[in-house]
Amino acid sequence: MLLCNENDNITTSTWAKVEHGVLQGSILGLLLLLSFINNLSKIVGDKLVPILFADDTSILLLHSDPTDFNNDINTVFKILTDWIKRNCLSLNFTKTQFTNFTPKNNNQIEININYNNKYIPTITYTKFLGLTVEIH
């Protein structure tokens, strides 16, 4: 591939073996993404509801008991993490967030979701399909 820098110097890149992946923005990339993502609901079972829009994925998990919720979300996230690794995909950790919607009278407990020894940050509002949704 020919490369041109800001001084109009032309250089060439070296050849390398492609282990996996497709060009970003290609039609093939979209088709492969859809083929992976469309079976996501089968992977996570009936505990949660994945909501897919283009290449964004939101996951809803409902539970009446906060302690059971914490256990379930970590179990499901472990299943998702294993699935991501098995399929040579990656999770953009900088765009991964968690919002906990609870009734006012519900006991609050700290929810910690672990991914590769990092905790997913909890936020108080999120944008969902163009709408801003707050926990209040």
GROMACS .gro file of C-alpha atoms in nm:
model
  136
    1MET     CA    1   0.000   0.000   0.000
    2LEU     CA    2   0.129   0.346  -0.082
    3LEU     CA    3   0.124   0.600   0.196
    4CYS     CA    4   0.170   0.974   0.166
    5ASN     CA    5   0.255   1.190   0.468
    6GLU     CA    6   0.202   1.564   0.522
    7ASN     CA    7   0.528   1.647   0.338
    8ASP     CA    8   0.413   1.452   0.030
    9ASN     CA    9   0.680   1.186   0.091
   10ILE     CA   10   0.562   0.856  -0.049
   11THR     CA   11   0.644   0.538   0.140
   12THR     CA   12   0.518   0.185   0.117
   13SER     CA   13   0.387  -0.035   0.392
   14THR     CA   14   0.516  -0.386   0.441
   15TRP     CA   15   0.309  -0.694   0.370
   16ALA     CA   16   0.172  -0.888   0.664
   17LYS     CA   17  -0.044  -1.192   0.706
   18VAL     CA   18  -0.402  -1.111   0.808
   19GLU     CA   19  -0.504  -1.349   1.087
   20HIS     CA   20  -0.871  -1.243   1.096
   21GLY     CA   21  -1.091  -0.943   1.029
   22VAL     CA   22  -1.233  -0.741   0.742
   23LEU     CA   23  -1.194  -0.387   0.621
   24GLN     CA   24  -1.380  -0.132   0.831
   25GLY     CA   25  -1.679   0.008   0.644
   26SER     CA   26  -1.705  -0.282   0.401
   27ILE     CA   27  -2.032  -0.457   0.313
   28LEU     CA   28  -1.875  -0.788   0.414
   29GLY     CA   29  -1.796  -0.643   0.758
   30LEU     CA   30  -2.163  -0.553   0.814
   31LEU     CA   31  -2.283  -0.894   0.700
   32LEU     CA   32  -2.036  -1.074   0.926
   33LEU     CA   33  -2.129  -0.851   1.220
   34LEU     CA   34  -2.497  -0.929   1.170
   35SER     CA   35  -2.429  -1.302   1.146
   36PHE     CA   36  -2.244  -1.289   1.480
   37ILE     CA   37  -2.480  -1.054   1.663
   38ASN     CA   38  -2.806  -1.212   1.547
   39ASN     CA   39  -2.742  -1.526   1.754
   40LEU     CA   40  -2.663  -1.323   2.065
   41SER     CA   41  -3.007  -1.388   2.216
   42LYS     CA   42  -2.944  -1.763   2.189
   43ILE     CA   43  -2.611  -1.729   2.368
   44VAL     CA   44  -2.744  -1.539   2.671
   45GLY     CA   45  -3.062  -1.743   2.709
   46ASP     CA   46  -3.387  -1.613   2.851
   47LYS     CA   47  -3.234  -1.413   3.138
   48LEU     CA   48  -3.191  -1.095   2.940
   49VAL     CA   49  -3.306  -0.908   2.633
   50PRO     CA   50  -3.047  -0.785   2.384
   51ILE     CA   51  -3.151  -0.476   2.187
   52LEU     CA   52  -2.959  -0.435   1.863
   53PHE     CA   53  -2.937  -0.124   1.648
   54ALA     CA   54  -2.674  -0.119   1.372
   55ASP     CA   55  -2.349  -0.196   1.555
   56ASP     CA   56  -2.473  -0.084   1.899
   57THR     CA   57  -2.596  -0.340   2.149
   58SER     CA   58  -2.786  -0.275   2.470
   59ILE     CA   59  -2.871  -0.550   2.712
   60LEU     CA   60  -3.167  -0.541   2.951
   61LEU     CA   61  -3.182  -0.760   3.258
   62LEU     CA   62  -3.480  -0.747   3.493
   63HIS     CA   63  -3.477  -0.884   3.845
   64SER     CA   64  -3.675  -0.810   4.160
   65ASP     CA   65  -3.395  -0.903   4.403
   66PRO     CA   66  -3.080  -0.682   4.391
   67THR     CA   67  -2.848  -0.957   4.521
   68ASP     CA   68  -2.973  -1.209   4.265
   69PHE     CA   69  -2.949  -0.938   3.999
   70ASN     CA   70  -2.582  -0.881   4.084
   71ASN     CA   71  -2.511  -1.255   4.058
   72ASP     CA   72  -2.711  -1.294   3.735
   73ILE     CA   73  -2.555  -0.994   3.558
   74ASN     CA   74  -2.205  -1.118   3.635
   75THR     CA   75  -2.290  -1.470   3.519
   76VAL     CA   76  -2.442  -1.340   3.196
   77PHE     CA   77  -2.151  -1.102   3.140
   78LYS     CA   78  -1.907  -1.392   3.183
   79ILE     CA   79  -2.102  -1.584   2.916
   80LEU     CA   80  -2.087  -1.279   2.687
   81THR     CA   81  -1.715  -1.231   2.751
   82ASP     CA   82  -1.643  -1.595   2.664
   83TRP     CA   83  -1.854  -1.565   2.347
   84ILE     CA   84  -1.670  -1.247   2.244
   85LYS     CA   85  -1.330  -1.415   2.290
   86ARG     CA   86  -1.434  -1.737   2.111
   87ASN     CA   87  -1.541  -1.536   1.808
   88CYS     CA   88  -1.227  -1.319   1.797
   89LEU     CA   89  -1.434  -1.008   1.867
   90SER     CA   90  -1.354  -0.730   2.109
   91LEU     CA   91  -1.556  -0.519   2.347
   92ASN     CA   92  -1.495  -0.147   2.336
   93PHE     CA   93  -1.451  -0.105   2.710
   94THR     CA   94  -1.446   0.277   2.686
   95LYS     CA   95  -1.804   0.268   2.550
   96THR     CA   96  -1.932   0.003   2.790
   97GLN     CA   97  -2.145   0.136   3.075
   98PHE     CA   98  -2.403   0.015   3.321
   99THR     CA   99  -2.721   0.186   3.440
  100ASN     CA  100  -2.929   0.048   3.726
  101PHE     CA  101  -3.297   0.147   3.720
  102THR     CA  102  -3.470   0.073   4.053
  103PRO     CA  103  -3.786   0.189   4.232
  104LYS     CA  104  -3.729   0.460   4.496
  105ASN     CA  105  -3.825   0.228   4.782
  106ASN     CA  106  -3.589  -0.052   4.673
  107ASN     CA  107  -3.276  -0.124   4.876
  108GLN     CA  108  -2.974  -0.012   4.682
  109ILE     CA  109  -2.672  -0.240   4.669
  110GLU     CA  110  -2.346  -0.185   4.490
  111ILE     CA  111  -2.340  -0.365   4.156
  112ASN     CA  112  -1.996  -0.455   4.022
  113ILE     CA  113  -1.963  -0.602   3.674
  114ASN     CA  114  -1.614  -0.726   3.599
  115TYR     CA  115  -1.454  -0.747   3.254
  116ASN     CA  116  -1.087  -0.850   3.225
  117ASN     CA  117  -1.021  -0.741   3.585
  118LYS     CA  118  -1.177  -0.399   3.525
  119TYR     CA  119  -1.514  -0.283   3.651
  120ILE     CA  120  -1.773  -0.145   3.411
  121PRO     CA  121  -1.860   0.208   3.524
  122THR     CA  122  -2.207   0.282   3.657
  123ILE     CA  123  -2.373   0.590   3.508
  124THR     CA  124  -2.688   0.780   3.611
  125TYR     CA  125  -2.816   0.843   3.258
  126THR     CA  126  -2.766   0.703   2.911
  127LYS     CA  127  -2.859   0.777   2.552
  128PHE     CA  128  -3.077   0.503   2.413
  129LEU     CA  129  -3.173   0.523   2.045
  130GLY     CA  130  -3.145   0.903   2.061
  131LEU     CA  131  -3.335   0.944   2.390
  132THR     CA  132  -3.166   1.041   2.715
  133VAL     CA  133  -3.287   0.812   2.994
  134GLU     CA  134  -3.213   0.896   3.360
  135ILE     CA  135  -3.237   0.672   3.664
  136HIS     CA  136  -3.456   0.921   3.858
   0.00000   0.00000   0.00000
